[in-house]
Tab-separated table of C-alpha atoms in Angstrom:
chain	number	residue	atom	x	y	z
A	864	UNK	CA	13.965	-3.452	-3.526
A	865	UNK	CA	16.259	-1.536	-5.920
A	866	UNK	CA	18.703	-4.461	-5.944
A	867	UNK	CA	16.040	-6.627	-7.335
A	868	UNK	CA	14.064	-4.154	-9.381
A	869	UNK	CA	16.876	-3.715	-10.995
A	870	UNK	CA	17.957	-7.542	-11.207
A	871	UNK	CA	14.229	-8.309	-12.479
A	872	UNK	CA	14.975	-5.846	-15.323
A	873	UNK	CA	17.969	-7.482	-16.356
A	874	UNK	CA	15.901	-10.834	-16.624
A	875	UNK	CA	13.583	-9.180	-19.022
A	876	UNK	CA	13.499	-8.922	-22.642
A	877	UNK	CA	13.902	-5.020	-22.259
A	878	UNK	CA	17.256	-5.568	-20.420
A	879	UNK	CA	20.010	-8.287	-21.130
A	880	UNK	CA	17.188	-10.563	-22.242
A	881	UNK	CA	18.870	-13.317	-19.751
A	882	UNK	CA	15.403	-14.630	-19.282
A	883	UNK	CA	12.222	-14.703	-21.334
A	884	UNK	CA	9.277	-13.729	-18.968
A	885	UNK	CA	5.654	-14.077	-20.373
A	886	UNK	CA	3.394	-13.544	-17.329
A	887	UNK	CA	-0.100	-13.190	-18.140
A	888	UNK	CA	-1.739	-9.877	-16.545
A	889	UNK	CA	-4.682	-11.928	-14.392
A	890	UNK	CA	-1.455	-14.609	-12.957
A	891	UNK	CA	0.677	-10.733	-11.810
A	892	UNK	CA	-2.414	-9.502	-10.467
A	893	UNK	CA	-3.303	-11.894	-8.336
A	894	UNK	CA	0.109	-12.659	-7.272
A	895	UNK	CA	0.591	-8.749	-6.064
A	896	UNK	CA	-3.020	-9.029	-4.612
A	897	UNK	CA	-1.564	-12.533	-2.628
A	898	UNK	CA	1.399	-10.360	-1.472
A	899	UNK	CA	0.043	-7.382	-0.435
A	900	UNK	CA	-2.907	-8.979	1.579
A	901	UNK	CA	0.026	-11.082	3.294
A	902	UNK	CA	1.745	-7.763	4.365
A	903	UNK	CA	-1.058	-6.167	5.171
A	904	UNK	CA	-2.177	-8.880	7.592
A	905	UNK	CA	1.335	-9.308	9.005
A	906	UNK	CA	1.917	-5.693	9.399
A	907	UNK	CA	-1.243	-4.538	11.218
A	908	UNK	CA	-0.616	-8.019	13.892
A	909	UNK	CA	2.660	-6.633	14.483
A	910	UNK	CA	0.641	-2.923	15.533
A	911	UNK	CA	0.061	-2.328	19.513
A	912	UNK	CA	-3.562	-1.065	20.185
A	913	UNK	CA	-2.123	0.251	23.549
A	914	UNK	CA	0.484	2.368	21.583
A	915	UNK	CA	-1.759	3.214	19.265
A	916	UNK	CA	-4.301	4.443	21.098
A	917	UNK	CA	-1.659	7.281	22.735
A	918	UNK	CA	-0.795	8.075	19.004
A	919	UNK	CA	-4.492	7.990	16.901
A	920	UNK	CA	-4.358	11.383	16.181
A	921	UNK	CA	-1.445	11.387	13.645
A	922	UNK	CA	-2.518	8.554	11.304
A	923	UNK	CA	-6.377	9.629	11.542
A	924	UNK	CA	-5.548	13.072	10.555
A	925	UNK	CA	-3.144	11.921	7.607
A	926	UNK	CA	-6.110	9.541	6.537
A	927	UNK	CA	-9.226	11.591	7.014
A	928	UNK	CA	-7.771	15.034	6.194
A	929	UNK	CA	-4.106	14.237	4.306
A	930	UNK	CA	-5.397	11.228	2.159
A	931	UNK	CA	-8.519	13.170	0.526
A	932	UNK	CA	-6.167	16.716	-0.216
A	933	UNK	CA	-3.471	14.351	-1.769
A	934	UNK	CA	-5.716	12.906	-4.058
A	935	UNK	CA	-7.675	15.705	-5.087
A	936	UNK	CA	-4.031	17.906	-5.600
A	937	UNK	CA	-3.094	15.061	-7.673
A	938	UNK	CA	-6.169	15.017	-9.708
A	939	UNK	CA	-5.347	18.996	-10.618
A	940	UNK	CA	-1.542	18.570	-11.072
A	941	UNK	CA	-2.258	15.415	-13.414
A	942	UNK	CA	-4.477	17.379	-15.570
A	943	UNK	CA	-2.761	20.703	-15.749
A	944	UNK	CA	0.311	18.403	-17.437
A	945	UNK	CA	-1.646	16.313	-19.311
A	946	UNK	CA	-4.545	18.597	-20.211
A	947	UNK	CA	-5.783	15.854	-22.787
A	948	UNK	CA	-6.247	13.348	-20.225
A	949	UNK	CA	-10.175	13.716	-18.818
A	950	UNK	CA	-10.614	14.782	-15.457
A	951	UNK	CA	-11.939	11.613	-14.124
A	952	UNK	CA	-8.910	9.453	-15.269
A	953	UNK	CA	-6.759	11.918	-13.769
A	954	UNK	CA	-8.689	11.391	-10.783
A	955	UNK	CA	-8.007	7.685	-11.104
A	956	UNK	CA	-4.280	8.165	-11.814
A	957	UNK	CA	-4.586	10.178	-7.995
A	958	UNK	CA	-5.828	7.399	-6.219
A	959	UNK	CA	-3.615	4.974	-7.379
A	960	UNK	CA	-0.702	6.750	-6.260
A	961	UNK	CA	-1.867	7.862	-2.795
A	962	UNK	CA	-1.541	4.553	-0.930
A	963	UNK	CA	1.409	4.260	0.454
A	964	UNK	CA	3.686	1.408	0.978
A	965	UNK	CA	5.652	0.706	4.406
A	966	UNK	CA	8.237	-1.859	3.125
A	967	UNK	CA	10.032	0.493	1.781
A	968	UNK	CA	10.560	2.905	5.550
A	969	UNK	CA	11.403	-0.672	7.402
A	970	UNK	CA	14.736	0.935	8.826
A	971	UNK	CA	11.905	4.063	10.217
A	972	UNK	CA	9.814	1.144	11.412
A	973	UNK	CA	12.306	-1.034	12.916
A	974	UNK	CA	14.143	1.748	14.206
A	975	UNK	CA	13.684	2.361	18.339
A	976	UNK	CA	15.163	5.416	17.896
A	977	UNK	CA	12.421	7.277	15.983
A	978	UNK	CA	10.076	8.485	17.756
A	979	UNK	CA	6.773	6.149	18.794
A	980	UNK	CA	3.772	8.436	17.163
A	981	UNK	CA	6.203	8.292	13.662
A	982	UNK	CA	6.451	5.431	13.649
A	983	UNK	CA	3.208	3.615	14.359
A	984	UNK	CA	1.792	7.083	11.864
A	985	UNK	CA	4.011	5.416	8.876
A	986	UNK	CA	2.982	1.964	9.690
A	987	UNK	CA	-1.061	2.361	10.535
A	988	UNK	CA	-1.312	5.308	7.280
A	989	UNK	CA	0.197	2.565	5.179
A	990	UNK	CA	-2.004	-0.267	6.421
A	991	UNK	CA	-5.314	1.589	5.939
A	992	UNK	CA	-4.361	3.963	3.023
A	993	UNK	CA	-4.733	0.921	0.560
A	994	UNK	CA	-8.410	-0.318	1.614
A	995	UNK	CA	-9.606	3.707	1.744
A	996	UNK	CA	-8.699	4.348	-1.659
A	997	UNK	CA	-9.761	1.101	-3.287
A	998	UNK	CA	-13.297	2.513	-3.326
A	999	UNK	CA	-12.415	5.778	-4.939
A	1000	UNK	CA	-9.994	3.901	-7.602
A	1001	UNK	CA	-13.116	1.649	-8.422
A	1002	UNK	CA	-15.275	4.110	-8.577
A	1003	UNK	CA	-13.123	6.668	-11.095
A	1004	UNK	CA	-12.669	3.560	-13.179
A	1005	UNK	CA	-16.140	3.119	-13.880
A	1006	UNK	CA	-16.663	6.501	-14.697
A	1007	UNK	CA	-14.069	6.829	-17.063
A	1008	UNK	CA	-15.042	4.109	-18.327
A	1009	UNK	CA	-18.823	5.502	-19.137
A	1010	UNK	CA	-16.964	8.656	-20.029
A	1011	UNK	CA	-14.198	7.222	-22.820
A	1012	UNK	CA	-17.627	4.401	-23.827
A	1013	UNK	CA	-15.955	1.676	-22.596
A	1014	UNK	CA	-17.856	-1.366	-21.833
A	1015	UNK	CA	-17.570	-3.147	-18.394
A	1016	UNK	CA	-18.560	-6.375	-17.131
A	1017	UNK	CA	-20.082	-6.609	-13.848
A	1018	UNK	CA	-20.762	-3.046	-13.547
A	1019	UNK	CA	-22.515	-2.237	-10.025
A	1020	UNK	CA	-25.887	-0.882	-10.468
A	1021	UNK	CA	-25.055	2.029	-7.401
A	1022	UNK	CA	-21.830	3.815	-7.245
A	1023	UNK	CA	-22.842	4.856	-3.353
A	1024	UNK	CA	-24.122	1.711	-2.407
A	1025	UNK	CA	-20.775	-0.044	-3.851
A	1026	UNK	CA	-18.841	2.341	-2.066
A	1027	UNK	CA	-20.582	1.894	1.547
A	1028	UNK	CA	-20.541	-1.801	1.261
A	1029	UNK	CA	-16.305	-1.746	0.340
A	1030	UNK	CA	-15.883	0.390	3.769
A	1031	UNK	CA	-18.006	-1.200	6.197
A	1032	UNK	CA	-18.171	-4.709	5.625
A	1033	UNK	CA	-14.601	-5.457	5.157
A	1034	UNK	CA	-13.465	-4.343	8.165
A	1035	UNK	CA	-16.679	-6.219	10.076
A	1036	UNK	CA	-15.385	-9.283	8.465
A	1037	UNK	CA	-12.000	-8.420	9.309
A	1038	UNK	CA	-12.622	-7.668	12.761
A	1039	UNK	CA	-15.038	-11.127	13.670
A	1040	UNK	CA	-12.361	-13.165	11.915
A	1041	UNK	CA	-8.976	-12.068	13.324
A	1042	UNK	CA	-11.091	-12.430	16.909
A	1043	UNK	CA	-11.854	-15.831	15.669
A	1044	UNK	CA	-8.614	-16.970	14.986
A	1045	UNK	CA	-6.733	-15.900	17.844
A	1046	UNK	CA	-9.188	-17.179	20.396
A	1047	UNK	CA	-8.466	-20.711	18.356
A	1048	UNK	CA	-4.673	-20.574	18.237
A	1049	UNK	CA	-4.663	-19.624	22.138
A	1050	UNK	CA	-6.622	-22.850	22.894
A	1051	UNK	CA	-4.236	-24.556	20.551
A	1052	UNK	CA	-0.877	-23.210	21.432
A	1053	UNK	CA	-1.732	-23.981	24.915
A	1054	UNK	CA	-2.971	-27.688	24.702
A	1055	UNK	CA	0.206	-27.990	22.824
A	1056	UNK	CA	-2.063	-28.331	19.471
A	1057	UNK	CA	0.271	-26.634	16.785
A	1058	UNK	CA	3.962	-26.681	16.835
A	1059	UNK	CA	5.860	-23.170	16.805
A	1060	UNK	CA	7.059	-23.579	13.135
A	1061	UNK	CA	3.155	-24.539	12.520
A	1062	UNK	CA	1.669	-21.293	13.253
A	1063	UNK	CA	2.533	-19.536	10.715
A	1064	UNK	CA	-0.074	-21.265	8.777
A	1065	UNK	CA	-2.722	-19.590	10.769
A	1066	UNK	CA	-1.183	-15.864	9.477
A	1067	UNK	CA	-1.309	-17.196	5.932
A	1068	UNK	CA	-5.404	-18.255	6.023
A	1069	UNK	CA	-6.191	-15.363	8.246
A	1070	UNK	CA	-5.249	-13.240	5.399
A	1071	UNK	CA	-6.509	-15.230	2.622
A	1072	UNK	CA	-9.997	-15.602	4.398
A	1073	UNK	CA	-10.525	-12.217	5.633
A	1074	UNK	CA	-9.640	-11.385	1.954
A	1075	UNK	CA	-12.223	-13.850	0.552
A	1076	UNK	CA	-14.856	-13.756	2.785
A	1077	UNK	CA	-14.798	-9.751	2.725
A	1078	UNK	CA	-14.541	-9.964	-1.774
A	1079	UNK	CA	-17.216	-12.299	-1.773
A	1080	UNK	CA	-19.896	-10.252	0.511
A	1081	UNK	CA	-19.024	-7.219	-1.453
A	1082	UNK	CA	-16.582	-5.331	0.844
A	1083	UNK	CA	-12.663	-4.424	0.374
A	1084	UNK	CA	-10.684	-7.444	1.217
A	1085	UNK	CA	-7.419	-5.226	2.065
A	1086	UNK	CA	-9.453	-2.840	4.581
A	1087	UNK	CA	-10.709	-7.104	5.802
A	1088	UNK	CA	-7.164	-8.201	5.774
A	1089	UNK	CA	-6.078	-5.163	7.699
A	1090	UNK	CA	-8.117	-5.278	10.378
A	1091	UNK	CA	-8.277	-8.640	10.698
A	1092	UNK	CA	-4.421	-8.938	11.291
A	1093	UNK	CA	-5.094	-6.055	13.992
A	1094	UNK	CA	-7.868	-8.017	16.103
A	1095	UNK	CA	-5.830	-11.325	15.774
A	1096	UNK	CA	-2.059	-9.183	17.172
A	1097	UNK	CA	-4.211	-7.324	20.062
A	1098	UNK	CA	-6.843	-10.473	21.065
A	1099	UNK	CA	-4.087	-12.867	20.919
A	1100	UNK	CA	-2.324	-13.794	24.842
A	1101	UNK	CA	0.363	-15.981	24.039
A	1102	UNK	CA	3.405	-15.374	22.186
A	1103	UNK	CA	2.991	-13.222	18.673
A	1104	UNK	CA	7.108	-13.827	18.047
A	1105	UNK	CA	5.686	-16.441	14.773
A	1106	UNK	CA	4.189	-13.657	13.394
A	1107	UNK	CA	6.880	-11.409	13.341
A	1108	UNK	CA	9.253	-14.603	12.089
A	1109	UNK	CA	6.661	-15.271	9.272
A	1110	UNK	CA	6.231	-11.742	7.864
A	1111	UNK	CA	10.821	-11.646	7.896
A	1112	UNK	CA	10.487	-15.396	6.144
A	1113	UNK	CA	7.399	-15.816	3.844
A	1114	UNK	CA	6.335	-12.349	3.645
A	1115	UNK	CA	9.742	-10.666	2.400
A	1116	UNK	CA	10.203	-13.246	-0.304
A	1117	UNK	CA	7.123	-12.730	-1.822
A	1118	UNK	CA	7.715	-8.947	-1.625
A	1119	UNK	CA	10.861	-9.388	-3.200
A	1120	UNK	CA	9.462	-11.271	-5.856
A	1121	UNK	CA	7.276	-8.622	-6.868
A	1122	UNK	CA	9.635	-6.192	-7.249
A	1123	UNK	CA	11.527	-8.880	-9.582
A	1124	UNK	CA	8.628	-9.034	-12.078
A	1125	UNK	CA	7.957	-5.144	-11.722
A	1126	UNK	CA	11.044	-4.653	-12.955
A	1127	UNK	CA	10.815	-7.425	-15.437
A	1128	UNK	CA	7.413	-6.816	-17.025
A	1129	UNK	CA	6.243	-3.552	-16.276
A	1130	UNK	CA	9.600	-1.364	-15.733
A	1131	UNK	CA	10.454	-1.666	-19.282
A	1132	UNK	CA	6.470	-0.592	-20.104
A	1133	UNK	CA	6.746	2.647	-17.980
A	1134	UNK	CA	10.016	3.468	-19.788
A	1135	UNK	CA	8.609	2.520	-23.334
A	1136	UNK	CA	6.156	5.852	-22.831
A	1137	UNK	CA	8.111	8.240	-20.491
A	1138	UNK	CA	7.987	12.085	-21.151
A	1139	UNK	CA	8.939	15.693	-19.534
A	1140	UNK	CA	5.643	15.053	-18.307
A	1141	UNK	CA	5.504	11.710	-16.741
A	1142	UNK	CA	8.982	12.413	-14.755
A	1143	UNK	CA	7.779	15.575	-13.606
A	1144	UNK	CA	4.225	13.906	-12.489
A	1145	UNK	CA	6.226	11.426	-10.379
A	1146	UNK	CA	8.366	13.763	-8.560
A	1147	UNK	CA	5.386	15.616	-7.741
A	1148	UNK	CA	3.732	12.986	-6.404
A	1149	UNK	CA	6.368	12.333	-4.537
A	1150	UNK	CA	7.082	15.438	-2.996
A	1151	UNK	CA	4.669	18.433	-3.097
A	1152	UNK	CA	1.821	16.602	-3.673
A	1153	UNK	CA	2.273	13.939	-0.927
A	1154	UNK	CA	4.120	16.117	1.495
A	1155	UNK	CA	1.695	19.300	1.382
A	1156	UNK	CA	-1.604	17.844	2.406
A	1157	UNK	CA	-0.059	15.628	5.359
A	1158	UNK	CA	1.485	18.896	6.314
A	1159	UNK	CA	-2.109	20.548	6.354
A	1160	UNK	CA	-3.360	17.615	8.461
A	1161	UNK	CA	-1.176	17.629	10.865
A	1162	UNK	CA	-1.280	21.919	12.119
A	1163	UNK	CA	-2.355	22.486	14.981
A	1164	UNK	CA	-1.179	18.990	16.755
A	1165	UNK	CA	1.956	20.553	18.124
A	1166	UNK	CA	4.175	18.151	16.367
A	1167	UNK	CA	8.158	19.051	15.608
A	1168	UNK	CA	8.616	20.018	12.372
A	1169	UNK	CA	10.903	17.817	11.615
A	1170	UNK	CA	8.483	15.058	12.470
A	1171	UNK	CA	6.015	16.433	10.139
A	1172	UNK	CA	8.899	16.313	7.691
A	1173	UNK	CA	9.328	13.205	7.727
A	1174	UNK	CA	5.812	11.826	7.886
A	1175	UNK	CA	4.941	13.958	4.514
A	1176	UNK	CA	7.988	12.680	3.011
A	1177	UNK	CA	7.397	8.629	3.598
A	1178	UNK	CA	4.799	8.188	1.524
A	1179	UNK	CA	6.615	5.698	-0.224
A	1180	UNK	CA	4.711	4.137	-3.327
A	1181	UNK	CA	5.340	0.262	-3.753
A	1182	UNK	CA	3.207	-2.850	-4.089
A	1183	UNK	CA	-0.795	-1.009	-3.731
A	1184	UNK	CA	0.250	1.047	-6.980
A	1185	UNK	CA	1.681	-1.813	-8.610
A	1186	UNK	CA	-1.788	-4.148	-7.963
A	1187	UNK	CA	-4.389	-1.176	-8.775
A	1188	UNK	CA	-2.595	-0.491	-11.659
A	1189	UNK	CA	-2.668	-4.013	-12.712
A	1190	UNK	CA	-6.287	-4.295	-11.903
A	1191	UNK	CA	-7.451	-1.183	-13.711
A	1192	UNK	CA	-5.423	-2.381	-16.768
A	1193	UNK	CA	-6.916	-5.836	-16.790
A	1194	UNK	CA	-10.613	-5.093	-15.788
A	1195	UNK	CA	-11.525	-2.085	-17.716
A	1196	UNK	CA	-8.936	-1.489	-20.502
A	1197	UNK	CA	-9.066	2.480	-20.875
A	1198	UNK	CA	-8.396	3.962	-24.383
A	1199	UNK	CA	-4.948	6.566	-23.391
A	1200	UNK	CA	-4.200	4.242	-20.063
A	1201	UNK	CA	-0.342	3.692	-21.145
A	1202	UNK	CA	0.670	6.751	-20.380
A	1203	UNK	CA	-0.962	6.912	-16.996
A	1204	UNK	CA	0.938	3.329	-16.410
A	1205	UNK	CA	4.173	5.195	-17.274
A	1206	UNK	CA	3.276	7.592	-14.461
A	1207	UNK	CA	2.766	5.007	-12.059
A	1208	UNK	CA	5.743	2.733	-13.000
A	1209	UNK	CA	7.886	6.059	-12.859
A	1210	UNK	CA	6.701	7.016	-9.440
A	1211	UNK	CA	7.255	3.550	-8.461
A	1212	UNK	CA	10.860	3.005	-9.346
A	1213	UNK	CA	11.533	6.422	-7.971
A	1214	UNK	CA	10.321	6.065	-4.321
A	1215	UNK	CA	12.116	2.504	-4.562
A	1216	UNK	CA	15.512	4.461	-5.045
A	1217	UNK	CA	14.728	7.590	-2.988
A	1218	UNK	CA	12.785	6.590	-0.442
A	1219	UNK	CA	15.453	3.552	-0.155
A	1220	UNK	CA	18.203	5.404	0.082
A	1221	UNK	CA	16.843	7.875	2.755
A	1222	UNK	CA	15.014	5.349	4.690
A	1223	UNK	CA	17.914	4.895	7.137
A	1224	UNK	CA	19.904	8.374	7.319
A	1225	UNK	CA	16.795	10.109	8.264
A	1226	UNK	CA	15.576	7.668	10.641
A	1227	UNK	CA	19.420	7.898	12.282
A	1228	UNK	CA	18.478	11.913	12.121
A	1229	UNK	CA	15.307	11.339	13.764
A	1230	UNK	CA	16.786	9.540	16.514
A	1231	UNK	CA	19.924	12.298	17.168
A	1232	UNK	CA	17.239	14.945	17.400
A	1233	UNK	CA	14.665	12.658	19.992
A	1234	UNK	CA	18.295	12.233	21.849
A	1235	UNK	CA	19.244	15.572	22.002
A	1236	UNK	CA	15.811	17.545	23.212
């Protein structure tokens, strides 16, 4: 990701100007939305419910505990630097940067040597984080919207009712499709239906239908996507190696491609408005105000500290920011927003380079201190 963040930059007008990109907002958007459905899907298929189950208690504290402090420190923090910004967009600017993004810990997730409950705590946080806060980012948007007299289209008529439809119908969609799917490739893979290099076509509509169906019926299409590519990895009895071979094929290349046009189109945007402000907001995001409240959720579990560590500390922000951001921008266009963007685009580029960088020494550290108790 940094080597192409920074190689989309260079294609930009803001860098060497090699390349002129004009991408119009509503194209990006739903090319992030594409991608990060795709890795949602691919991701949760990949998740064991057996391994899970031995580990729930880490990534349903971070979410039900961790993911609620986070937002509401960053809330405070955003508004004690930028006192002019109203509380509810600094609310917004919160839950934007709360969901975190796992592509950027792969060498923690791929790595046998870190411990299981980290692991699968990174991976299942990551996977749920960006369905859970879709709700509240919708919701802030609207009422900064009312609150700065902006006029929306499609306003729903009941904040609570919007909010209860997003969390339980996606994931009922989710769920009855995935079990769907898999109990139709089974019968196909073993009447000898659908060739190997075929099924990867049935992880590409699973997303894109779970996403759909669950958008259409007013529920959250990533919490759909999620949990759809859960039922169809655990329901599923023959071989899942296509799904692992699609997400390390299709799935990288379009995440790779988003982190060219970040760089390209809304790097040099972030830059255009940073401040004292803006850099300090995104190191705190990434560091007190991420690792604090996962800290809180995880006392009394008897967990290493070192393990805490490093579950407060990958929180890495990445393609969720990047599409909410786009979405808020495009849907509601908030009076003061560009300098909430720079926030985002800051935190962004620097949990691509730190969070990169660390990824594998601490997940070699992780796996000297398993070794050595």
């Amino acid at each position: 990701p940094m080597l192409f963040v920074g190689f989309g930059y260079l294609l930009g007008e803001a860098g060497a100007g090699l390349l002129d990109i004009r991408v119009d907002s509503k194209l990006l958007h739903t090319f992030a939305e594409f991608t990060l459905v795709l890795v949602l899907f691919s991701d949760a298929a990949s998740v064991r419910l057996s391994s899970l189950r031995r580990h729930a208690a880490t990534p349903a504290r971070m979410l039900l505990v961790g993911m609620p402090l986070t937002i509401a420190l960053g809330t405070a923090v955003v508004h004690w630097l930028l006192p002019e910004v109203p509380l509810v967009l600094a609310l917004l600017v919160a839950a934007i940067l709360t969901p975190t993004d796992a592509a950027l810990a792969q060498p923690i997730l791929a790595s046998p040597k870190v411990p299981e409950h980290v692991r699968e705590g990174i991976n299942v946080e990551s996977g749920l984080n960006d369905g859970l806060a879709a709700p509240v980012i919708m919701m802030s948007a609207i009422l900064a919207a009312q609150a700065t007299g902006t006029y929306i289209n499609d306003a729903p008529e009941s904040l609570f009712q919007f909010v209860a439809l997003q969390l339980i119908v996606g994931p009922l969609i989710g769920g009855g499709i995935g079990y769907i799917l898999a109990r139709l490739l089974d019968r196909c893979i073993i009447n000898g239906y659908v060739s190997p290099p075929s099924r990867g076509i049935a992880v590409l509509a699973g997303a894109l239908l779970c996403f759909t169906a669950a958008e259409q019926l007013g529920g959250n299409g990533f919490l759909a996507a999620f949990v759809g590519g859960l039922t169809l990895g655990n329901t599923l009895t023959s071989e899942r190696d296509f799904i692992v071979e699609f997400v390390e094929g299709e799935g990288q290349i379009l995440t790779i491609l988003t982190f060219i046009i970040f760089g390209a189109i809304l790097l040099p945007i972030g830059l255009s408005h940073i401040s004292w402000q803006t850099i300090l907001l995104a190191l705190s995001f990434l560091t007190a105000v991420r690792m604090l409240p996962i800290w809180l959720s995880l006392i009394g579990t008897g967990m290493p500290t070192a393990h805490k560590l490093a579950l407060g500390w990958f929180g890495p922000r990445g393609l969720a920011s990047i599409l909410f951001v786009l979405v808020i921008d495009e849907q509601f266009n908030l009076p003061g927003f560009e300098q909430l963007i720079s926030v985002v685009v800051l935190t962004v580029l620097m949990s691509i380079v730190l969070h990169g960088a660390s990824a594998q020494p601490i997940a070699n550290w992780l796996g000297r201190r398993s070794n050595s108790r």
